[in-house]
Amino acid sequence: MSQVDKVVKVFKAVVQYPSPTSARIMNGVAGSNGLTVVSTWSQRNLERGKSVKFQQTHFVDSSFQKFSDMIPMDTSFELLSRFSNSEELRGVVREITSEVNNKKKQYLEIWKNRQLWKHFDLSALEVHGDVYSDNDFGSFDWSPCEQKLLYVAEKKLPKTEPFYKPKPQDNKESGTGDVKPLRGEEYVFRPDWGEQMTGKHQSVVVVCDTKSETLSVLEGIPAHLTPGQVIWTPDGKGVVGIAWENEPRRLGLIYCTNRQSFIFHLTTDGVFNVLSDEGQAVRSPRFSINGEYLVWLQRACGGPHHAAHKLMRCKWGSKQIETVVDIVKQQISTTNGNPFYGFFNQSLPRRCWTEDSSRLLLSTPQRCCVKSYVINIEDKSVTELEYSEGSQVVHDVRNDVVVCSRSSLKMPPNLVLGKLPGKGREQDLVLSPVTSWQANPSLDNLAWHYMSLTQEDDPQASCRSFSAIYFGPESPQDHDVPLIIWPHGGPHSGFMNDYKMEAAFFALLGFGMLMINYRGSIGSGQDSVEFLLGRIGDSDVKDVHLATMEALKQFSFLNPGKLFLFGGSHGGFLVTHLSGQYPNLFKAVVARNPVVDVSAMVSITDIPDWTAVESGFSFTKIDNINMTEFEKMKKCSPICYVSNVTAPTLLSIGTKDKRVPSSQGINYYYSLKANNVKTKLLLYDDCHPLSQGPVEMDNLINAVLWFIEHNV
């Protein structure tokens, strides 16, 4: 078997494991006092060149021991799916692509009594544009009376035509009152919401009335706001949602929780009110089961693209708002004595409340794991649902039964289920397996180590601690294992001990990985996030270098002569920095859509505020930056060290990337070529994450082949 065939075989093995996207505890019983769980999963399909979705039904007995599953059902063409509260109705938004003209059409289906009950051709009705199914805007919610469905879609625009358009000879005014097309409006620029939001310009809130079989757009939301994440009020006489500011421009939204936004209340007769404060960014409104409380996540707008949130509570009757859990600057203690670093989750589970509406459950990154918590709304206490073998994510809560997924770097995700104990005993929760995807046995032989690190270079620094994860093979022989240094993107994200296909891929091919949560990463308190602002290209580079040196000291099996760099976005920023600042340390580099020149990003990225904030400046009008600011952006960029680079460098670039436009990587490629550095550029018709099926496979296999080629 050739080297390439071996790599492809390993890739095929690691992509076979599905990931849960949702799980719902159903009303229906299975046997005596049992229950049913319906879960949805995503799995890569190499033959189809894309990920497929499927639905799995699990029957669980009264002791929470699974006793049977239904055959999985492919749901790849479903954009949205939602059961009504009674579960007698199921709404589905389905998207079908024509094999004749390759055009997409969307349909709204209502299923009742195990059959298709009502059907709406959304494309033909032309009430609105495409339905939104993303995690930022998307919504799909049944009214309490179960006669109406609520969702978000693109606003319908009037038709346009050129100033001069030849018309048929028999063309006559129909007199039907049809709106005439707007002349000369074809090429008017319509700003969208940036990376992975192409075509999303202005959303509207839509109600489907299944009784009258009509679709209507709710009126009353001001034109300068874009609504999303809408849900019905408890009485069904209005909706609550999030509204983002449109003006003066729509900044990129995906991965960014810092956009100015509001919690709004809109009655069905068009009365609009803002509930939350000015100057805030909000997410994920959720009503309690009894309708008494509305909760949401909130942080100050502006600043780093992602940061710690506070949990807010609104007494719905009086509209009195207060903070339940504030932003954690460093750490506080949970009721069971564990450190808690704050909320860094971007959403709450759709159903997160206990039956008495006094507690809610959620999951959030904490250092190197995703952990789950119970929040008591009344006494504002935080209790950790302890799990020590990896990460745990809450998916659904019903009648105090909780369904979660668990995974680690060595184990693909599986579902677990259990009954939440009463107040004060939450830590006694016992969760039993519902699924059991079997991992590659070779993963059991791999090692996972948590590294707690302290940066001693600046004893006056407000934040000096950070962490890293080693994952990969161990060896009884010294200097036996090549090491990939892998800083994350963002920069305000983090590596967790959960299943990562890429990590399993590299490890099974014999590479160790050092995944560094440098200062600025999420999950370690707000102070850690804010520390990096104005220090990119400095403290983050030093942290990655220190972590590398400490790993070589701690793990003698690592080969200091075989160090490789791998990273994308801000991770690409860091690996190109490291190869320039430490040119004799690394054997080869792989950078995916790297930021290499912050000053050149100013006018071309969908998030220009990122360039200012991370460089240490306030964002107002970024095009008015002064020379001092411009020079600092340039000096903190990897391009300043490009003349030092000697390591062979592979660049993977997406032509549709709006976050880090392709000109960044392409210009860096030419700079390396001019300096006679061995380099190769892979150019893909894809956006920032390079996650399309064939693209993901090609760039990851090319990456490992690049490392293998230079592993001498």
Coordinates of C-alpha atoms in Angstrom, one line a residue, residues 27-575:
N27 CA -44.0 12.2 25.3
G28 CA -44.6 8.7 23.9
V29 CA -43.8 5.7 26.1
A30 CA -41.9 2.6 25.1
G31 CA -42.9 -0.3 27.4
S32 CA -44.0 0.3 31.0
N33 CA -43.3 3.9 32.1
G34 CA -40.6 4.3 29.5
L35 CA -39.8 7.2 27.2
T36 CA -38.6 7.9 23.7
V37 CA -35.6 10.1 22.6
V38 CA -35.4 11.4 19.0
S39 CA -31.9 12.5 18.1
T40 CA -30.5 14.1 14.9
W41 CA -27.0 13.5 13.7
S42 CA -24.6 14.8 11.1
Q43 CA -22.1 12.5 9.3
R44 CA -19.6 13.0 6.5
N45 CA -20.4 11.1 3.3
L46 CA -17.4 10.9 1.1
E47 CA -19.3 9.4 -1.8
R48 CA -21.8 12.3 -1.9
G49 CA -19.1 14.8 -1.1
K50 CA -21.1 16.4 1.8
S51 CA -22.4 15.7 5.2
V52 CA -25.7 13.9 5.6
K53 CA -28.2 14.2 8.4
F54 CA -30.2 11.4 9.9
Q55 CA -32.7 10.9 12.6
Q56 CA -32.5 8.1 15.2
T57 CA -35.3 7.1 17.6
H58 CA -34.3 5.5 20.9
F59 CA -36.6 3.6 23.2
V60 CA -35.6 3.8 26.9
D61 CA -37.2 1.9 29.8
S62 CA -38.1 3.4 33.2
S63 CA -34.7 2.8 34.6
F64 CA -33.1 4.7 31.7
Q65 CA -31.7 1.6 30.1
K66 CA -32.0 1.5 26.4
F67 CA -33.7 -1.5 25.0
S68 CA -34.2 -0.8 21.2
D69 CA -33.6 1.7 18.4
M70 CA -35.5 2.4 15.2
I71 CA -33.6 2.2 11.9
P72 CA -32.0 5.7 11.2
M73 CA -33.9 7.9 8.7
D74 CA -32.1 10.3 6.3
T75 CA -33.2 13.9 6.9
S76 CA -30.6 15.6 4.8
F77 CA -33.1 17.7 2.9
E78 CA -34.8 19.1 6.1
L79 CA -33.6 22.6 6.9
L80 CA -35.8 22.9 10.0
S81 CA -37.9 20.5 11.9
R82 CA -40.1 21.1 15.0
F83 CA -42.7 19.1 17.0
S84 CA -45.6 21.0 18.6
N85 CA -45.7 20.7 22.4
S86 CA -48.3 18.0 22.3
E87 CA -46.2 16.3 19.6
E88 CA -49.4 15.7 17.5
L89 CA -47.9 18.0 14.8
R90 CA -44.5 18.3 13.2
G91 CA -43.4 21.2 11.0
V92 CA -40.7 20.7 8.4
V93 CA -39.0 23.2 6.1
R94 CA -37.5 21.2 3.2
E95 CA -35.2 22.3 0.5
I96 CA -35.1 20.4 -2.8
T97 CA -32.7 21.0 -5.7
S98 CA -34.0 20.3 -9.2
E99 CA -32.0 17.9 -11.2
V100 CA -33.2 19.7 -14.4
N101 CA -32.0 23.3 -13.7
N102 CA -30.2 22.9 -10.4
K103 CA -32.5 25.5 -8.8
K104 CA -33.5 25.2 -5.2
K105 CA -37.1 25.3 -3.9
Q106 CA -38.3 25.4 -0.4
Y107 CA -41.4 23.8 1.0
L108 CA -43.2 24.0 4.4
E109 CA -44.8 20.7 5.5
I110 CA -47.1 20.1 8.4
W111 CA -47.3 16.4 9.4
K112 CA -50.2 15.1 11.5
N113 CA -51.4 11.6 12.4
R114 CA -48.3 10.1 10.8
Q115 CA -49.1 11.6 7.4
L116 CA -48.5 14.8 5.4
W117 CA -51.4 17.1 6.4
K118 CA -50.7 20.5 4.8
H119 CA -48.1 21.6 2.3
F120 CA -46.9 25.1 1.2
D121 CA -44.7 25.8 -1.8
L122 CA -42.8 28.7 -0.3
S123 CA -40.9 29.5 -3.5
A124 CA -44.2 29.7 -5.5
L125 CA -46.1 31.7 -2.9
E126 CA -43.5 34.5 -3.0
V127 CA -44.5 35.9 0.4
H128 CA -40.8 36.0 1.4
G129 CA -37.4 34.9 0.2
D130 CA -35.4 31.9 1.5
V131 CA -36.1 30.6 5.1
Y132 CA -33.2 31.1 7.5
S133 CA -31.9 28.0 9.2
D134 CA -28.6 29.2 10.7
N135 CA -27.8 29.4 14.4
D136 CA -27.7 33.2 14.5
F137 CA -31.0 34.2 12.9
G138 CA -32.9 31.0 12.5
S139 CA -36.1 30.1 14.3
F140 CA -38.9 27.6 14.1
D141 CA -41.5 27.7 16.9
W142 CA -45.1 26.4 17.4
S143 CA -47.6 28.7 19.0
P144 CA -49.1 27.5 22.4
C145 CA -52.4 26.9 20.5
E146 CA -50.6 24.7 18.0
Q147 CA -52.2 26.4 15.0
K148 CA -49.4 28.7 14.0
L149 CA -45.7 28.2 13.1
L150 CA -43.2 31.0 13.5
Y151 CA -40.0 31.4 11.5
V152 CA -37.5 33.9 10.0
A153 CA -36.9 34.4 6.3
E154 CA -35.4 36.8 3.8
K155 CA -37.5 39.8 3.0
K156 CA -39.2 39.7 -0.4
L157 CA -37.9 42.5 -2.7
P158 CA -39.8 44.1 -5.5
K159 CA -38.9 42.9 -9.0
T160 CA -36.6 45.1 -11.0
E161 CA -35.9 45.7 -14.7
P162 CA -33.5 47.8 -16.8
F163 CA -34.3 51.3 -17.9
Y164 CA -34.9 49.9 -21.4
K165 CA -36.4 46.5 -21.9
P166 CA -38.0 45.4 -25.1
K167 CA -41.6 44.2 -24.5
P168 CA -43.7 41.7 -26.4
Q169 CA -45.9 43.3 -29.1
D170 CA -49.1 42.2 -27.5
N171 CA -48.1 43.4 -24.0
K172 CA -50.9 45.3 -22.4
E173 CA -51.7 46.7 -19.0
S174 CA -53.4 43.8 -17.2
G175 CA -55.4 46.0 -14.8
T176 CA -55.0 43.4 -12.1
G177 CA -53.1 45.7 -9.8
D178 CA -49.8 43.9 -10.1
V179 CA -46.9 45.9 -8.8
K180 CA -44.7 47.1 -11.6
P181 CA -41.0 46.3 -11.5
L182 CA -38.7 49.0 -10.4
R183 CA -36.6 50.4 -13.2
G184 CA -32.9 50.8 -12.9
E185 CA -32.6 49.1 -9.5
E186 CA -31.0 45.9 -10.7
Y187 CA -27.5 46.8 -9.5
V188 CA -28.1 48.5 -6.2
F189 CA -25.7 47.1 -3.6
R190 CA -27.4 45.2 -0.8
P191 CA -25.1 44.6 2.2
D192 CA -25.3 41.1 3.8
W193 CA -24.2 39.8 7.1
G194 CA -20.7 38.6 6.0
E195 CA -18.9 35.3 6.1
Q196 CA -21.3 32.3 5.5
M197 CA -24.2 34.8 5.4
T198 CA -24.2 35.5 1.7
G199 CA -27.7 36.4 0.5
K200 CA -28.9 37.3 4.0
H201 CA -29.6 41.0 3.8
Q202 CA -32.8 41.8 5.7
S203 CA -34.9 39.2 7.6
V204 CA -38.6 39.2 8.4
V205 CA -40.7 37.3 10.9
V206 CA -43.2 35.1 9.3
V207 CA -46.3 33.3 10.7
C208 CA -47.9 30.3 9.0
D209 CA -51.5 29.9 10.1
T210 CA -52.3 26.3 9.5
K211 CA -56.1 26.8 10.1
S212 CA -56.5 29.6 7.5
E213 CA -53.6 28.2 5.4
T214 CA -52.0 31.6 5.0
L215 CA -48.5 33.0 5.4
S216 CA -48.1 36.5 6.8
V217 CA -45.1 38.8 7.6
L218 CA -45.4 40.4 11.1
E219 CA -45.3 44.2 10.8
G220 CA -43.9 46.6 13.3
I221 CA -40.2 45.9 13.5
P222 CA -38.2 49.1 12.6
A223 CA -36.4 49.0 9.2
H224 CA -33.0 49.7 10.8
L225 CA -33.2 46.3 12.7
T226 CA -32.8 42.8 11.5
P227 CA -34.8 40.2 13.6
G228 CA -34.0 36.6 14.5
Q229 CA -34.2 33.9 17.1
V230 CA -37.9 34.6 17.6
I231 CA -40.2 32.6 19.9
W232 CA -43.8 32.9 20.9
T233 CA -44.8 34.6 24.2
P234 CA -46.6 32.3 26.7
D235 CA -50.0 33.6 25.7
G236 CA -49.4 33.3 22.0
K237 CA -50.3 37.0 21.5
G238 CA -46.9 38.1 20.5
V239 CA -43.3 37.1 19.9
V240 CA -39.9 37.8 21.6
G241 CA -36.7 37.8 19.6
I242 CA -33.3 39.4 18.9
A243 CA -32.9 42.5 16.7
W244 CA -29.5 43.5 15.4
E245 CA -28.6 47.0 14.3
N246 CA -28.2 47.3 10.5
E247 CA -26.6 50.8 10.4
P248 CA -24.1 52.1 9.5
R249 CA -23.1 48.7 8.2
R250 CA -23.8 45.0 8.8
L251 CA -20.6 43.6 10.3
G252 CA -19.9 39.9 9.9
L253 CA -22.1 38.0 12.4
I254 CA -21.0 34.4 12.4
Y255 CA -18.7 33.6 15.4
C256 CA -19.2 37.1 16.6
T257 CA -21.3 37.6 19.8
N258 CA -20.3 41.3 20.1
R259 CA -22.8 42.9 17.7
Q260 CA -25.2 45.5 19.2
S261 CA -28.6 43.9 19.5
F262 CA -31.8 44.0 21.6
I263 CA -34.3 41.7 23.1
F264 CA -37.6 42.9 21.6
H265 CA -41.3 42.1 22.2
L266 CA -43.7 42.4 19.2
T267 CA -47.4 41.9 19.6
T268 CA -49.4 40.3 16.8
D269 CA -51.0 43.7 16.2
G270 CA -47.7 45.4 15.6
V271 CA -46.7 47.0 18.9
F272 CA -42.9 46.9 19.2
N273 CA -41.0 47.3 22.4
V274 CA -37.3 46.9 23.3
L275 CA -36.7 45.1 26.6
S276 CA -32.9 45.0 27.1
D277 CA -30.6 47.9 27.6
E278 CA -28.7 50.0 25.1
G279 CA -25.1 49.1 24.3
Q280 CA -25.5 45.4 24.8
A281 CA -25.2 42.2 22.7
V282 CA -27.8 39.6 23.5
R283 CA -28.6 36.0 22.5
S284 CA -30.9 33.0 23.0
P285 CA -34.1 34.1 24.7
R286 CA -36.0 31.3 26.5
F287 CA -39.3 31.4 28.4
S288 CA -39.7 29.2 31.5
I289 CA -42.3 26.5 31.4
N290 CA -44.8 28.4 33.6
G291 CA -44.3 31.5 31.5
E292 CA -43.1 33.5 34.5
Y293 CA -39.5 34.2 33.4
L294 CA -37.7 35.1 30.3
V295 CA -33.9 34.5 30.3
W296 CA -31.2 35.3 27.8
L297 CA -27.4 35.7 27.5
Q298 CA -25.9 39.2 27.5
R299 CA -22.6 41.0 27.2
A300 CA -21.4 44.5 26.3
C301 CA -21.4 45.1 22.5
G302 CA -18.1 45.9 20.8
G303 CA -14.8 44.6 22.0
P304 CA -13.5 41.1 21.3
H305 CA -15.6 39.1 18.9
H306 CA -16.5 36.5 21.6
A307 CA -16.2 36.8 25.4
A308 CA -17.9 36.0 28.7
H309 CA -21.7 36.5 29.0
K310 CA -24.0 37.1 31.9
L311 CA -27.3 35.4 32.4
M312 CA -30.3 37.8 32.5
R313 CA -33.8 37.2 33.9
C314 CA -37.0 39.1 33.2
K315 CA -40.1 38.6 35.2
W316 CA -42.5 38.5 32.3
G317 CA -45.5 40.0 34.1
S318 CA -43.8 43.1 35.4
K319 CA -40.9 43.2 32.9
Q320 CA -38.5 43.6 35.8
I321 CA -35.0 42.6 34.6
E322 CA -32.1 41.5 36.8
T323 CA -28.8 39.6 36.5
V324 CA -28.8 36.0 37.6
V325 CA -25.1 35.2 37.1
D326 CA -22.8 38.1 36.2
I327 CA -19.7 38.0 34.0
V328 CA -16.9 36.2 35.7
K329 CA -13.7 38.1 35.6
Q330 CA -11.4 35.3 36.7
Q331 CA -13.3 32.5 38.6
I332 CA -15.9 31.8 41.3
S333 CA -16.9 28.6 43.1
T334 CA -19.9 26.4 42.3
T335 CA -22.1 25.0 45.1
N336 CA -20.1 21.8 44.9
G337 CA -16.8 23.6 45.3
N338 CA -15.5 23.5 41.7
P339 CA -14.0 26.6 39.9
F340 CA -16.4 28.3 37.5
Y341 CA -15.0 30.7 34.8
G342 CA -18.1 32.1 33.4
F343 CA -20.5 31.6 30.5
F344 CA -18.9 31.3 27.0
N345 CA -21.7 29.4 25.3
Q346 CA -23.3 31.1 22.4
S347 CA -26.8 29.7 23.1
L348 CA -29.0 27.9 25.6
P349 CA -30.6 24.6 24.9
R350 CA -34.0 25.1 23.3
R351 CA -35.7 23.4 26.3
C352 CA -33.5 24.1 29.3
W353 CA -35.9 24.4 32.2
T354 CA -36.8 22.1 35.1
E355 CA -40.5 21.3 35.5
D356 CA -41.0 23.8 38.3
S357 CA -39.3 26.6 36.3
S358 CA -36.9 27.3 39.2
R359 CA -33.7 25.9 37.5
L360 CA -32.2 25.8 34.0
L361 CA -29.5 23.7 32.5
L362 CA -26.7 24.7 30.1
S363 CA -23.2 23.8 28.9
T364 CA -20.2 26.1 28.4
P365 CA -16.5 25.8 27.7
Q366 CA -14.3 25.7 30.8
R367 CA -10.6 25.6 30.4
C368 CA -10.1 22.5 28.3
C369 CA -13.5 20.9 28.6
V370 CA -17.2 21.7 27.9
K371 CA -19.0 21.4 31.2
S372 CA -22.6 21.4 32.2
Y373 CA -24.3 23.3 34.9
V374 CA -27.6 23.8 36.8
I375 CA -28.5 27.4 37.5
N376 CA -31.0 28.1 40.2
I377 CA -33.0 31.2 39.1
E378 CA -34.2 31.9 42.7
D379 CA -31.0 31.8 44.7
K380 CA -28.7 32.4 41.7
S381 CA -26.5 29.5 42.5
V382 CA -24.4 27.5 40.0
T383 CA -23.9 23.7 40.4
E384 CA -21.7 21.7 38.1
L385 CA -22.9 18.4 36.7
E386 CA -19.6 16.7 37.2
Y387 CA -18.0 14.6 34.4
S388 CA -14.3 14.0 34.4
E389 CA -13.6 11.9 31.2
G390 CA -14.2 14.6 28.5
S391 CA -16.8 17.1 27.5
Q392 CA -20.6 17.0 28.3
V393 CA -23.3 19.0 26.5
V394 CA -26.9 19.4 27.5
H395 CA -29.3 18.9 24.6
D396 CA -32.8 18.7 26.1
V397 CA -34.7 18.8 29.4
R398 CA -38.2 17.5 29.9
N399 CA -40.1 16.6 33.1
D400 CA -36.7 16.9 34.8
V401 CA -35.2 14.2 32.5
V402 CA -31.9 15.4 30.9
V403 CA -30.3 14.1 27.7
C404 CA -26.7 15.1 27.1
S405 CA -23.9 14.1 24.7
R406 CA -20.5 13.1 25.9
S407 CA -17.2 12.8 24.0
S408 CA -13.5 13.1 24.3
L409 CA -10.5 13.2 22.0
K410 CA -10.5 9.4 22.2
M411 CA -14.2 8.8 22.0
P412 CA -16.8 10.0 19.4
P413 CA -20.0 11.6 20.8
N414 CA -22.6 9.4 22.5
L415 CA -26.0 10.3 24.2
V416 CA -26.6 9.8 27.9
L417 CA -29.9 10.2 29.8
G418 CA -30.9 10.6 33.4
K419 CA -33.4 12.1 35.9
L420 CA -32.3 15.4 37.6
P421 CA -32.4 15.1 41.4
G422 CA -34.1 17.8 43.5
K423 CA -32.7 21.1 44.5
G424 CA -29.4 20.9 46.3
R425 CA -28.7 17.3 45.0
E426 CA -28.0 18.1 41.4
Q427 CA -24.5 16.7 41.7
D428 CA -26.0 13.3 42.3
L429 CA -27.3 13.1 38.7
V430 CA -26.6 9.7 37.1
L431 CA -26.6 9.5 33.3
S432 CA -27.0 6.2 31.5
P433 CA -25.9 5.5 27.9
V434 CA -28.5 5.8 25.1
T435 CA -26.1 5.3 22.1
S436 CA -22.7 3.5 21.8
W437 CA -20.8 4.4 18.7
Q438 CA -17.7 2.3 18.8
A439 CA -14.5 4.3 18.2
N440 CA -11.4 3.0 16.4
P441 CA -9.7 0.7 19.0
S442 CA -6.4 2.4 18.1
L443 CA -7.7 5.6 19.7
D444 CA -7.6 3.8 23.1
N445 CA -3.9 3.5 22.8
L446 CA -3.4 7.3 22.5
A447 CA -2.6 9.6 25.4
W448 CA -4.4 12.8 26.6
H449 CA -2.6 15.2 28.9
Y450 CA -3.7 18.6 30.3
M451 CA -1.0 21.1 30.8
S452 CA -1.3 24.1 33.1
L453 CA 1.2 26.8 32.1
T454 CA 2.4 30.1 33.5
Q455 CA 4.1 32.8 31.5
E456 CA 7.0 34.1 33.6
D457 CA 8.4 36.6 31.2
D458 CA 6.2 39.5 32.5
P459 CA 5.6 39.1 36.2
Q460 CA 3.6 42.4 36.2
A461 CA 1.1 41.0 33.6
S462 CA -2.6 40.9 34.8
C463 CA -2.9 37.4 33.4
R464 CA -0.1 34.9 33.2
S465 CA -1.8 31.5 33.3
F466 CA -3.0 29.5 30.3
S467 CA -3.3 25.8 29.3
A468 CA -2.7 23.3 26.6
I469 CA -3.6 19.8 25.6
Y470 CA -1.3 17.1 24.4
F471 CA -3.0 14.4 22.4
G472 CA -1.4 11.6 20.4
P473 CA 0.9 8.6 20.8
E474 CA 3.3 7.9 23.6
S475 CA 6.5 5.9 23.2
P476 CA 9.0 4.3 25.6
Q477 CA 11.7 5.6 23.4
D478 CA 13.0 9.2 23.7
H479 CA 12.5 11.6 20.8
D480 CA 10.3 9.1 18.9
V481 CA 7.1 11.1 18.2
P482 CA 6.9 14.0 15.8
L483 CA 4.8 16.9 17.2
I484 CA 2.3 19.2 15.5
I485 CA 1.9 22.5 17.3
W486 CA -1.7 23.6 16.7
P487 CA -2.9 27.0 18.1
H488 CA -6.7 27.7 17.6
G489 CA -8.3 30.4 15.6
G490 CA -10.5 33.2 16.8
P491 CA -8.4 34.3 18.7
H492 CA -11.3 34.1 21.3
S493 CA -12.2 30.5 21.0
G494 CA -10.5 27.4 22.6
F495 CA -9.6 23.7 22.4
M496 CA -11.7 21.3 24.4
N497 CA -11.3 17.6 25.2
D498 CA -14.0 16.5 22.8
Y499 CA -13.9 14.5 19.6
K500 CA -12.1 16.1 16.7
M501 CA -11.9 14.3 13.5
E502 CA -8.7 16.1 12.5
A503 CA -7.0 15.3 15.8
A504 CA -7.8 11.6 15.4
F505 CA -6.6 11.7 11.8
F506 CA -3.2 13.1 12.7
A507 CA -2.8 10.9 15.8
L508 CA -3.5 7.6 14.0
L509 CA -0.8 8.5 11.5
G510 CA 1.7 8.8 14.3
F511 CA 1.8 12.5 15.0
G512 CA 1.4 14.0 18.5
M513 CA -0.5 17.3 18.8
L514 CA -0.1 20.2 21.1
M515 CA -3.3 22.3 21.2
I516 CA -2.7 25.6 23.0
N517 CA -5.3 27.7 24.7
Y518 CA -3.1 30.8 24.9
R519 CA -4.1 33.9 26.9
G520 CA -7.1 35.3 25.1
S521 CA -8.8 32.0 24.8
I522 CA -12.4 31.5 26.1
G523 CA -13.2 29.4 29.2
S524 CA -10.8 31.0 31.6
G525 CA -12.6 34.1 32.7
Q526 CA -13.2 37.5 31.1
D527 CA -9.8 38.9 32.2
S528 CA -8.0 36.2 30.1
V529 CA -10.0 37.2 27.0
E530 CA -9.3 40.9 27.4
F531 CA -5.6 40.4 28.1
L532 CA -4.9 39.6 24.5
L533 CA -6.3 42.9 23.1
G534 CA -3.5 45.0 21.8
R535 CA -1.0 42.1 22.3
I536 CA -1.7 39.9 19.3
G537 CA 1.5 38.8 17.6
D538 CA 3.3 39.1 21.0
S539 CA 1.8 37.4 24.0
D540 CA 0.0 34.7 22.0
V541 CA 3.2 33.9 20.1
K542 CA 5.1 33.7 23.3
D543 CA 2.5 31.5 24.9
V544 CA 2.6 29.0 22.0
H545 CA 6.4 28.9 22.0
L546 CA 6.4 28.4 25.8
A547 CA 3.9 25.6 25.6
T548 CA 6.1 23.9 22.9
M549 CA 9.2 24.1 25.1
E550 CA 7.4 22.9 28.2
A551 CA 5.9 19.9 26.2
L552 CA 9.3 18.9 25.1
K553 CA 10.5 19.0 28.7
Q554 CA 7.5 17.1 30.1
F555 CA 7.3 14.4 27.4
S556 CA 10.6 12.9 26.5
F557 CA 9.1 10.8 23.7
L558 CA 8.5 14.0 21.6
N559 CA 11.2 14.7 19.0
P560 CA 12.5 18.3 19.2
G561 CA 13.9 17.9 15.7
K562 CA 10.5 17.1 14.2
L563 CA 8.2 20.0 15.1
F564 CA 5.4 21.1 12.7
L565 CA 3.0 24.0 12.7
F566 CA -0.7 23.8 11.8
G567 CA -3.4 26.4 12.2
G568 CA -6.2 28.4 10.5
S569 CA -7.4 32.0 10.6
H570 CA -5.8 33.5 13.8
G571 CA -4.2 30.1 14.2
G572 CA -2.7 30.7 10.8
F573 CA -1.6 34.1 12.0
L574 CA 0.2 32.4 14.8
V575 CA 1.9 29.6 12.8

